[in-house]
């Protein structure tokens, strides 16, 4: 790989930018690619080997080739909507596509092991693939990380390094550790090789429905960019005539990419969609360019719509993490604005399984604290104020403790103020609270 501007060579490791500042991009000989050959091969990332880096040995767990499911919500909206279910990859997320290529390519350079900076999914995935390749995995993850992903890292025997508040803070640290210890770094912000694997989503979508719109949860921008690159290559080999419109979705708490596309105020606060909590995405420039070039747009979803997204996808039979749940509220919003046309073929990318998410597990909190459940049951009957709740609880407790439970329930969005009478604040269940309570009743 040679920098098109200054001619510097990169082989083991391909950074996003050349030392001269030029954005690097891995390219192939597009003149000889016959996509007709793909059909006869086994499904999965490596089916598209002409458009992947050459490797001596493939480290695979049969990633990619994930199902494309027709979404019922499309019928309600009178649109053709499909869910690309990336939760069905070996470790439960789209990152397996990145890691199979990163690990296979990096194998000759990884005697001391691999490293990745990740909010969770890529780390869990590297842990599995490095184990398979008989290599050590070092994973740098932020302080807040989904528990299920952490369990995967531990199960696969990765060395876990907790660092910083959001994943972008881990990126430079991983780069540093890689240099010091001779590790092969597959963090997409440091080495773009793995994005070649991620782009294969685009090839699969093209083979299945050739979409007109792809709705993509966007954190670091790497998934969006790689899907764009995949379609761009389909354009290069003459398989398609125009790019599908790419739609970047972020939350209103943290929207550095969407805000630039939409020209709105930027926010970089904590979002419980942990995969989308990237304050300063390295791939911002590439992601913004990809969306604009495709003629797409961005959508900002409210933090309180994440539960709705999760619930609506659950109705489809697909259980996703919050970072993926954003695609449904985004779809509804664009549909309400009349953005789509009747014949459009719209794909929602869901990136990661809900089974391994939950940083602060709301469900678990409830299985521990029976008092909270009792409070919810009381409030189901009628709105009550604090002292009244305390009186109605059967077991003796200090009022302060009950007050604390009420405050926590409120902060979890399970109860809210119904009204005030004098100094008494009456509480009632929120919709979310009612839903949770229903889950506990036969
Ligand atoms: Zn250069």
Short mmCIF file of C-alpha atoms and ligand atoms in Angstrom, two decimals:
data_model
loop_
_atom_site.label_atom_id
_atom_site.label_comp_id
_atom_site.label_asym_id
_atom_site.label_seq_id
_atom_site.Cartn_x
_atom_site.Cartn_y
_atom_site.Cartn_z
CA UNK A 1 0.00 0.00 0.00
CA UNK A 2 1.51 3.24 -1.18
CA UNK A 3 0.42 6.77 -0.25
CA UNK A 4 -0.99 8.38 -3.39
CA UNK A 5 0.42 11.77 -2.41
CA UNK A 6 3.95 11.16 -1.08
CA UNK A 7 4.64 7.56 -2.04
CA UNK A 8 5.35 6.27 1.49
CA UNK A 9 4.85 2.51 1.75
CA UNK A 10 2.75 0.75 4.36
CA UNK A 11 2.57 -3.01 4.62
CA UNK A 12 2.09 -4.55 8.07
CA UNK A 13 -0.13 -1.86 9.27
CA UNK A 14 -2.19 0.76 7.47
CA UNK A 15 -3.00 3.91 9.43
CA UNK A 16 -6.00 6.04 8.46
CA UNK A 17 -3.67 8.84 7.51
CA UNK A 18 -0.24 8.87 5.98
CA UNK A 19 2.48 10.79 7.84
CA UNK A 20 2.10 13.44 5.13
CA UNK A 21 -1.53 13.94 6.17
CA UNK A 22 -3.18 12.21 3.21
CA UNK A 23 -6.17 9.96 4.03
CA UNK A 24 -5.19 6.43 3.06
CA UNK A 25 -7.55 4.02 1.37
CA UNK A 26 -6.98 0.37 0.50
CA UNK A 27 -7.72 -0.27 -3.16
CA UNK A 28 -7.74 -3.30 -5.47
CA UNK A 29 -7.57 -4.05 -9.13
CA UNK A 30 -11.23 -3.47 -9.90
CA UNK A 31 -10.98 -4.30 -13.59
CA UNK A 32 -10.96 -8.06 -13.04
CA UNK A 33 -13.58 -8.58 -10.38
CA UNK A 34 -16.51 -10.73 -11.44
CA UNK A 35 -19.22 -10.63 -8.78
CA UNK A 36 -20.95 -13.49 -10.59
CA UNK A 37 -18.37 -15.79 -8.97
CA UNK A 38 -19.50 -14.91 -5.47
CA UNK A 39 -22.81 -16.74 -5.73
CA UNK A 40 -21.21 -20.16 -5.93
CA UNK A 41 -19.16 -19.66 -2.77
CA UNK A 42 -20.00 -20.21 0.87
CA UNK A 43 -21.69 -17.24 2.54
CA UNK A 44 -19.62 -14.99 4.76
CA UNK A 45 -16.93 -12.34 4.76
CA UNK A 46 -14.33 -14.33 2.81
CA UNK A 47 -16.71 -15.02 -0.05
CA UNK A 48 -15.58 -11.65 -1.41
CA UNK A 49 -11.85 -12.43 -1.35
CA UNK A 50 -11.04 -10.48 -4.52
CA UNK A 51 -11.93 -7.33 -2.62
CA UNK A 52 -10.17 -8.27 0.63
CA UNK A 53 -6.51 -8.02 1.59
CA UNK A 54 -4.44 -11.06 0.70
CA UNK A 55 -3.64 -13.28 3.67
CA UNK A 56 -1.70 -16.53 4.11
CA UNK A 57 -4.09 -17.99 6.61
CA UNK A 58 -7.71 -17.14 7.32
CA UNK A 59 -8.77 -17.03 10.96
CA UNK A 60 -12.52 -17.44 10.85
CA UNK A 61 -15.51 -18.37 12.95
CA UNK A 62 -17.84 -18.16 9.92
CA UNK A 63 -18.69 -14.51 10.33
CA UNK A 64 -20.89 -12.51 7.97
CA UNK A 65 -23.61 -13.95 5.78
CA UNK A 66 -26.07 -12.69 8.40
CA UNK A 67 -29.83 -12.82 7.82
CA UNK A 68 -31.76 -10.02 6.19
CA UNK A 69 -35.19 -10.09 7.76
CA UNK A 70 -38.26 -8.32 6.38
CA UNK A 71 -39.46 -5.92 9.07
CA UNK A 72 -43.11 -5.95 10.09
CA UNK A 73 -42.91 -2.26 10.90
CA UNK A 74 -42.55 -1.65 7.18
CA UNK A 75 -46.13 -2.79 6.66
CA UNK A 76 -47.37 -0.23 9.19
CA UNK A 77 -45.39 2.52 7.50
CA UNK A 78 -46.26 1.27 4.03
CA UNK A 79 -42.58 0.89 3.17
CA UNK A 80 -40.23 -1.97 2.29
CA UNK A 81 -38.06 -2.28 5.35
CA UNK A 82 -35.49 -4.97 6.13
CA UNK A 83 -33.37 -5.64 9.18
CA UNK A 84 -29.77 -6.70 8.59
CA UNK A 85 -29.27 -8.74 11.71
CA UNK A 86 -25.62 -8.41 12.59
CA UNK A 87 -26.32 -9.77 16.06
CA UNK A 88 -26.11 -13.20 14.38
CA UNK A 89 -22.34 -13.05 13.98
CA UNK A 90 -20.20 -15.48 16.05
CA UNK A 91 -19.67 -13.15 19.04
CA UNK A 92 -22.93 -11.28 18.54
CA UNK A 93 -21.84 -8.18 16.69
CA UNK A 94 -20.78 -6.74 13.34
CA UNK A 95 -17.24 -6.39 14.65
CA UNK A 96 -16.53 -10.04 13.84
CA UNK A 97 -16.26 -8.92 10.23
CA UNK A 98 -13.57 -6.43 11.19
CA UNK A 99 -11.72 -8.83 13.43
CA UNK A 100 -11.56 -11.81 11.07
CA UNK A 101 -9.74 -9.61 8.55
CA UNK A 102 -7.63 -7.78 11.16
CA UNK A 103 -6.47 -11.00 12.82
CA UNK A 104 -5.91 -12.94 9.59
CA UNK A 105 -3.91 -10.10 8.07
CA UNK A 106 -2.02 -9.34 11.28
CA UNK A 107 -1.11 -12.93 12.06
CA UNK A 108 2.50 -12.71 10.80
CA UNK A 109 3.05 -9.55 12.85
CA UNK A 110 1.42 -10.65 16.06
CA UNK A 111 3.86 -12.96 17.85
CA UNK A 112 3.45 -10.83 20.97
CA UNK A 113 -0.31 -10.64 20.55
CA UNK A 114 -3.08 -8.40 19.28
CA UNK A 115 -4.56 -5.28 20.79
CA UNK A 116 -7.74 -3.30 20.20
CA UNK A 117 -9.32 -0.23 21.76
CA UNK A 118 -13.05 -0.75 21.91
CA UNK A 119 -16.26 0.16 23.68
CA UNK A 120 -16.92 -3.57 23.98
CA UNK A 121 -17.96 -5.39 20.82
CA UNK A 122 -14.61 -5.32 19.02
CA UNK A 123 -12.86 -6.28 22.25
CA UNK A 124 -15.14 -9.28 22.80
CA UNK A 125 -14.63 -10.26 19.21
CA UNK A 126 -10.83 -9.92 19.26
CA UNK A 127 -10.76 -12.00 22.42
CA UNK A 128 -12.46 -14.85 20.55
CA UNK A 129 -10.48 -14.64 17.31
CA UNK A 130 -7.11 -14.27 19.05
CA UNK A 131 -7.93 -17.34 21.13
CA UNK A 132 -8.68 -19.21 17.94
CA UNK A 133 -5.39 -18.03 16.42
CA UNK A 134 -3.40 -19.03 19.54
CA UNK A 135 -2.43 -15.44 20.19
CA UNK A 136 -2.80 -13.23 23.22
CA UNK A 137 -5.46 -10.51 23.07
CA UNK A 138 -5.06 -7.21 24.88
CA UNK A 139 -8.18 -5.10 24.99
CA UNK A 140 -8.41 -1.47 26.09
CA UNK A 141 -11.94 -0.60 27.14
CA UNK A 142 -13.39 2.45 28.89
CA UNK A 143 -14.42 2.43 32.52
CA UNK A 144 -18.05 1.96 31.53
CA UNK A 145 -18.43 -1.14 29.47
CA UNK A 146 -21.35 -3.49 28.92
CA UNK A 147 -21.18 -6.38 31.30
CA UNK A 148 -21.95 -9.15 28.81
CA UNK A 149 -19.11 -8.00 26.58
CA UNK A 150 -16.76 -7.99 29.54
CA UNK A 151 -17.81 -11.55 30.35
CA UNK A 152 -16.97 -12.58 26.79
CA UNK A 153 -13.51 -10.96 27.05
CA UNK A 154 -12.87 -12.81 30.28
CA UNK A 155 -14.19 -16.13 28.96
CA UNK A 156 -11.90 -15.96 25.93
CA UNK A 157 -8.95 -15.08 28.15
CA UNK A 158 -8.19 -11.55 26.98
CA UNK A 159 -6.00 -9.23 29.04
CA UNK A 160 -8.35 -6.39 29.92
CA UNK A 161 -7.12 -2.83 30.41
CA UNK A 162 -9.68 -0.30 31.62
CA UNK A 163 -8.84 3.21 30.51
CA UNK A 164 -10.65 6.53 30.29
CA UNK A 165 -14.22 7.61 29.97
CA UNK A 166 -15.14 7.03 26.34
CA UNK A 167 -13.65 4.80 23.69
CA UNK A 168 -11.85 7.56 21.82
CA UNK A 169 -9.66 8.04 24.89
CA UNK A 170 -8.64 4.37 24.63
CA UNK A 171 -7.52 4.67 21.03
CA UNK A 172 -4.22 6.49 21.58
CA UNK A 173 -3.47 4.43 24.63
CA UNK A 174 -3.82 1.23 22.61
CA UNK A 175 -1.53 2.69 19.95
CA UNK A 176 1.05 3.45 22.62
CA UNK A 177 0.82 -0.03 24.16
CA UNK A 178 1.09 -1.63 20.74
CA UNK A 179 4.29 0.27 20.05
CA UNK A 180 5.84 -0.49 23.43
CA UNK A 181 5.02 -4.18 23.41
CA UNK A 182 5.15 -5.08 19.74
CA UNK A 183 1.45 -5.89 19.55
CA UNK A 184 -0.57 -5.85 16.35
CA UNK A 185 -3.18 -3.12 16.73
CA UNK A 186 -6.47 -3.73 14.93
CA UNK A 187 -8.26 -0.64 16.31
CA UNK A 188 -9.95 0.78 13.20
CA UNK A 189 -8.96 4.31 14.23
CA UNK A 190 -5.31 3.22 14.15
CA UNK A 191 -5.31 0.64 11.38
CA UNK A 192 -7.88 0.56 8.60
CA UNK A 193 -7.28 -3.04 7.54
CA UNK A 194 -10.30 -4.38 9.45
CA UNK A 195 -12.68 -1.98 7.75
CA UNK A 196 -12.18 -4.11 4.66
CA UNK A 197 -14.01 -6.88 6.49
CA UNK A 198 -16.75 -4.59 7.72
CA UNK A 199 -17.49 -3.37 4.21
CA UNK A 200 -18.72 -6.84 3.20
CA UNK A 201 -22.13 -5.94 4.69
CA UNK A 202 -22.59 -3.81 1.60
CA UNK A 203 -21.84 -6.74 -0.72
CA UNK A 204 -24.35 -8.94 1.07
CA UNK A 205 -27.03 -6.26 0.92
CA UNK A 206 -26.40 -5.78 -2.76
CA UNK A 207 -26.68 -9.50 -3.43
CA UNK A 208 -29.94 -9.70 -1.53
CA UNK A 209 -31.99 -6.60 -2.30
CA UNK A 210 -29.72 -3.90 -3.70
CA UNK A 211 -31.04 -1.31 -1.21
CA UNK A 212 -31.90 2.30 -1.93
CA UNK A 213 -31.38 3.40 1.70
CA UNK A 214 -29.21 2.06 4.51
CA UNK A 215 -29.84 3.29 8.06
CA UNK A 216 -26.69 2.96 10.16
CA UNK A 217 -26.11 3.48 13.89
CA UNK A 218 -23.09 5.75 14.02
CA UNK A 219 -20.54 6.08 16.80
CA UNK A 220 -16.98 6.23 15.56
CA UNK A 221 -18.18 6.40 11.96
CA UNK A 222 -16.16 3.34 11.04
CA UNK A 223 -19.15 1.16 10.22
CA UNK A 224 -20.74 3.87 8.15
CA UNK A 225 -17.53 4.50 6.28
CA UNK A 226 -16.89 0.83 5.62
CA UNK A 227 -20.40 0.26 4.29
CA UNK A 228 -19.90 3.27 2.05
CA UNK A 229 -16.59 1.84 0.83
CA UNK A 230 -18.28 -1.46 0.02
CA UNK A 231 -20.91 0.21 -2.13
CA UNK A 232 -18.30 2.43 -3.70
CA UNK A 233 -16.44 -0.68 -4.81
CA UNK A 234 -19.64 -2.17 -6.21
CA UNK A 235 -19.84 1.01 -8.24
CA UNK A 236 -16.20 0.57 -9.36
CA UNK A 237 -16.79 -2.97 -10.58
CA UNK A 238 -19.97 -1.94 -12.36
CA UNK A 239 -22.37 -3.90 -10.17
CA UNK A 240 -24.44 -0.82 -9.31
CA UNK A 241 -25.02 2.50 -10.96
CA UNK A 242 -25.47 4.67 -7.91
CA UNK A 243 -24.81 4.54 -4.22
CA UNK A 244 -27.71 3.88 -1.86
CA UNK A 245 -28.47 6.81 0.42
CA UNK A 246 -26.65 6.35 3.70
CA UNK A 247 -28.36 7.59 6.83
CA UNK A 248 -26.23 8.15 9.93
CA UNK A 249 -28.06 7.85 13.22
CA UNK A 250 -26.81 9.25 16.53
CA UNK A 251 -28.45 10.26 19.79
CA UNK A 252 -29.17 13.80 20.91
CA UNK A 253 -26.65 13.33 23.75
CA UNK A 254 -23.68 12.62 21.53
CA UNK A 255 -23.89 13.65 17.89
CA UNK A 256 -20.52 14.85 16.54
CA UNK A 257 -21.13 13.34 13.09
CA UNK A 258 -24.87 13.96 12.71
CA UNK A 259 -24.54 17.55 13.93
CA UNK A 260 -22.03 18.29 11.21
CA UNK A 261 -24.24 16.77 8.52
CA UNK A 262 -27.38 18.52 9.75
CA UNK A 263 -25.69 21.78 10.71
CA UNK A 264 -27.03 21.69 14.25
CA UNK A 265 -25.46 22.23 17.66
CA UNK A 266 -22.94 19.60 18.62
CA UNK A 267 -23.33 17.62 21.85
CA UNK A 268 -20.81 15.22 23.31
CA UNK A 269 -22.39 14.01 26.52
CA UNK A 270 -22.76 10.50 27.88
CA UNK A 271 -25.37 8.35 26.17
CA UNK A 272 -26.56 5.00 27.43
CA UNK A 273 -26.18 3.77 23.86
CA UNK A 274 -22.57 3.05 24.77
CA UNK A 275 -21.51 2.10 21.25
CA UNK A 276 -22.51 5.59 20.14
CA UNK A 277 -20.62 7.33 22.91
CA UNK A 278 -17.70 8.55 20.86
CA UNK A 279 -16.97 12.18 21.58
CA UNK A 280 -14.30 12.82 19.01
CA UNK A 281 -14.55 10.24 16.22
CA UNK A 282 -11.38 9.79 14.20
CA UNK A 283 -13.45 8.81 11.17
CA UNK A 284 -15.73 11.83 11.32
CA UNK A 285 -14.40 13.35 8.13
CA UNK A 286 -14.77 10.08 6.21
CA UNK A 287 -18.24 9.43 7.59
CA UNK A 288 -19.54 12.91 6.80
CA UNK A 289 -18.14 12.70 3.29
CA UNK A 290 -19.70 9.27 2.78
CA UNK A 291 -23.17 10.45 3.77
CA UNK A 292 -22.96 13.57 1.64
CA UNK A 293 -21.63 11.76 -1.40
CA UNK A 294 -24.40 9.16 -1.17
CA UNK A 295 -27.05 11.89 -1.02
CA UNK A 296 -28.16 10.60 2.37
CA UNK A 297 -28.76 12.39 5.62
CA UNK A 298 -28.42 12.08 9.39
CA UNK A 299 -30.99 11.61 12.14
CA UNK A 300 -30.69 12.47 15.79
CA UNK A 301 -32.73 10.24 18.07
CA UNK A 302 -33.74 11.31 21.56
CA UNK A 303 -32.21 9.39 24.43
CA UNK A 304 -35.70 8.48 25.67
CA UNK A 305 -36.49 6.85 22.32
CA UNK A 306 -33.89 4.11 22.83
CA UNK A 307 -36.29 1.99 24.86
CA UNK A 308 -38.96 2.40 22.22
CA UNK A 309 -36.48 1.29 19.56
CA UNK A 310 -35.50 -1.74 21.60
CA UNK A 311 -39.15 -2.63 22.16
CA UNK A 312 -40.12 -2.30 18.49
CA UNK A 313 -37.20 -4.46 17.38
CA UNK A 314 -38.11 -7.00 20.05
CA UNK A 315 -41.55 -7.17 18.42
CA UNK A 316 -39.75 -8.20 15.25
CA UNK A 317 -38.04 -10.96 17.23
CA UNK A 318 -34.67 -9.21 17.24
CA UNK A 319 -33.04 -8.28 20.55
CA UNK A 320 -30.48 -5.52 20.16
CA UNK A 321 -28.32 -3.26 22.24
CA UNK A 322 -29.29 0.40 22.66
CA UNK A 323 -26.66 1.47 20.16
CA UNK A 324 -28.58 -0.47 17.50
CA UNK A 325 -32.06 0.42 18.75
CA UNK A 326 -31.69 3.95 17.34
CA UNK A 327 -32.46 2.79 13.82
CA UNK A 328 -36.19 2.33 14.42
CA UNK A 329 -36.98 5.78 15.85
CA UNK A 330 -34.86 7.16 13.01
CA UNK A 331 -36.90 5.23 10.44
CA UNK A 332 -40.16 6.43 11.95
CA UNK A 333 -38.98 10.02 12.03
CA UNK A 334 -37.91 10.02 8.39
CA UNK A 335 -41.08 8.21 7.37
CA UNK A 336 -43.21 10.83 9.14
CA UNK A 337 -41.31 13.54 7.32
CA UNK A 338 -42.15 11.87 4.01
CA UNK A 339 -38.50 11.19 3.28
CA UNK A 340 -39.05 7.79 1.65
CA UNK A 341 -40.94 6.74 -1.43
CA UNK A 342 -43.15 3.71 -1.64
CA UNK A 343 -40.80 1.56 -3.71
CA UNK A 344 -37.65 2.30 -1.72
CA UNK A 345 -35.81 -0.66 -0.27
CA UNK A 346 -34.72 0.39 3.18
CA UNK A 347 -32.26 -1.53 5.34
CA UNK A 348 -31.84 -1.03 9.06
CA UNK A 349 -28.43 -2.19 10.25
CA UNK A 350 -28.55 -3.64 13.75
CA UNK A 351 -25.02 -4.01 14.96
CA UNK A 352 -25.00 -5.82 18.27
CA UNK A 353 -26.96 -8.22 20.43
CA UNK A 354 -28.92 -7.06 23.44
CA UNK A 355 -27.83 -10.17 25.32
CA UNK A 356 -24.44 -8.74 26.07
CA UNK A 357 -25.37 -5.14 26.62
CA UNK A 358 -26.53 -3.31 29.75
CA UNK A 359 -23.93 -1.45 31.67
CA UNK A 360 -26.16 -0.64 34.62
CA UNK A 361 -28.56 -3.48 34.39
CA UNK A 362 -31.99 -2.14 35.13
CA UNK A 363 -33.46 -5.62 35.19
CA UNK A 364 -30.83 -6.85 37.60
CA UNK A 365 -31.41 -3.92 39.91
CA UNK A 366 -34.96 -5.06 40.23
CA UNK A 367 -34.19 -8.64 40.86
CA UNK A 368 -32.05 -7.46 43.79
CA UNK A 369 -34.39 -4.86 45.23
CA UNK A 370 -37.81 -6.28 45.96
CA UNK A 371 -38.74 -3.01 47.64
CA UNK A 372 -38.66 -1.19 44.34
CA UNK A 373 -40.98 -3.76 42.85
CA UNK A 374 -43.38 -3.30 45.77
CA UNK A 375 -43.34 0.45 45.25
CA UNK A 376 -44.17 -0.01 41.59
CA UNK A 377 -47.05 -2.32 42.49
CA UNK A 378 -48.43 0.26 44.94
CA UNK A 379 -48.22 2.99 42.33
CA UNK A 380 -50.00 0.80 39.84
CA UNK A 381 -53.12 1.06 42.04
CA UNK A 382 -53.08 4.85 42.34
CA UNK A 383 -50.66 7.79 42.52
CA UNK A 384 -49.20 8.22 46.00
CA UNK A 385 -46.84 10.58 47.76
CA UNK A 386 -43.68 9.48 49.57
CA UNK A 387 -45.00 9.18 53.10
CA UNK A 388 -48.06 7.28 51.86
CA UNK A 389 -45.84 4.79 50.01
CA UNK A 390 -43.76 4.30 53.15
CA UNK A 391 -46.89 3.60 55.22
CA UNK A 392 -48.15 1.06 52.72
CA UNK A 393 -44.97 -0.99 52.55
CA UNK A 394 -45.39 -4.05 54.70
CA UNK A 395 -41.93 -4.52 56.09
CA UNK A 396 -40.57 -1.89 58.47
CA UNK A 397 -38.13 0.47 56.78
CA UNK A 398 -36.75 3.90 57.46
CA UNK A 399 -38.51 6.62 55.52
CA UNK A 400 -35.12 7.79 54.19
CA UNK A 401 -34.52 4.37 52.58
CA UNK A 402 -37.93 4.43 50.90
CA UNK A 403 -37.28 7.97 49.70
CA UNK A 404 -34.00 6.77 48.19
CA UNK A 405 -35.82 3.99 46.31
CA UNK A 406 -38.34 6.51 44.99
CA UNK A 407 -35.56 8.77 43.72
CA UNK A 408 -33.82 5.85 42.01
CA UNK A 409 -37.05 4.70 40.38
CA UNK A 410 -37.53 8.23 39.13
CA UNK A 411 -34.01 8.42 37.72
CA UNK A 412 -34.54 5.09 35.95
CA UNK A 413 -37.58 6.61 34.27
CA UNK A 414 -39.96 4.08 35.84
CA UNK A 415 -42.02 6.54 37.88
CA UNK A 416 -42.71 10.25 37.49
CA UNK A 417 -44.43 13.10 39.27
CA UNK A 418 -48.18 12.90 38.81
CA UNK A 419 -49.07 16.11 40.63
CA UNK A 420 -48.28 18.23 43.65
CA UNK A 421 -50.66 18.98 46.46
CA UNK A 422 -49.11 21.46 48.86
CA UNK A 423 -45.74 19.98 49.75
CA UNK A 424 -46.78 16.45 48.81
CA UNK A 425 -45.42 15.12 45.52
CA UNK A 426 -47.57 12.35 44.08
CA UNK A 427 -45.86 9.75 41.93
CA UNK A 428 -47.26 7.51 39.21
CA UNK A 429 -45.87 4.82 36.92
CA UNK A 430 -44.42 5.81 33.58
CA UNK A 431 -45.18 3.68 30.53
CA UNK A 432 -41.79 2.07 30.96
CA UNK A 433 -42.59 1.35 34.60
CA UNK A 434 -45.87 -0.30 33.63
CA UNK A 435 -44.12 -2.39 31.03
CA UNK A 436 -41.51 -3.52 33.50
CA UNK A 437 -44.15 -4.44 36.06
CA UNK A 438 -46.06 -6.47 33.46
CA UNK A 439 -42.90 -8.51 32.96
CA UNK A 440 -43.03 -9.54 36.59
CA UNK A 441 -46.67 -10.58 36.59
CA UNK A 442 -47.95 -13.86 35.28
ZN1 LIG B 1 1.76 10.36 2.22
#
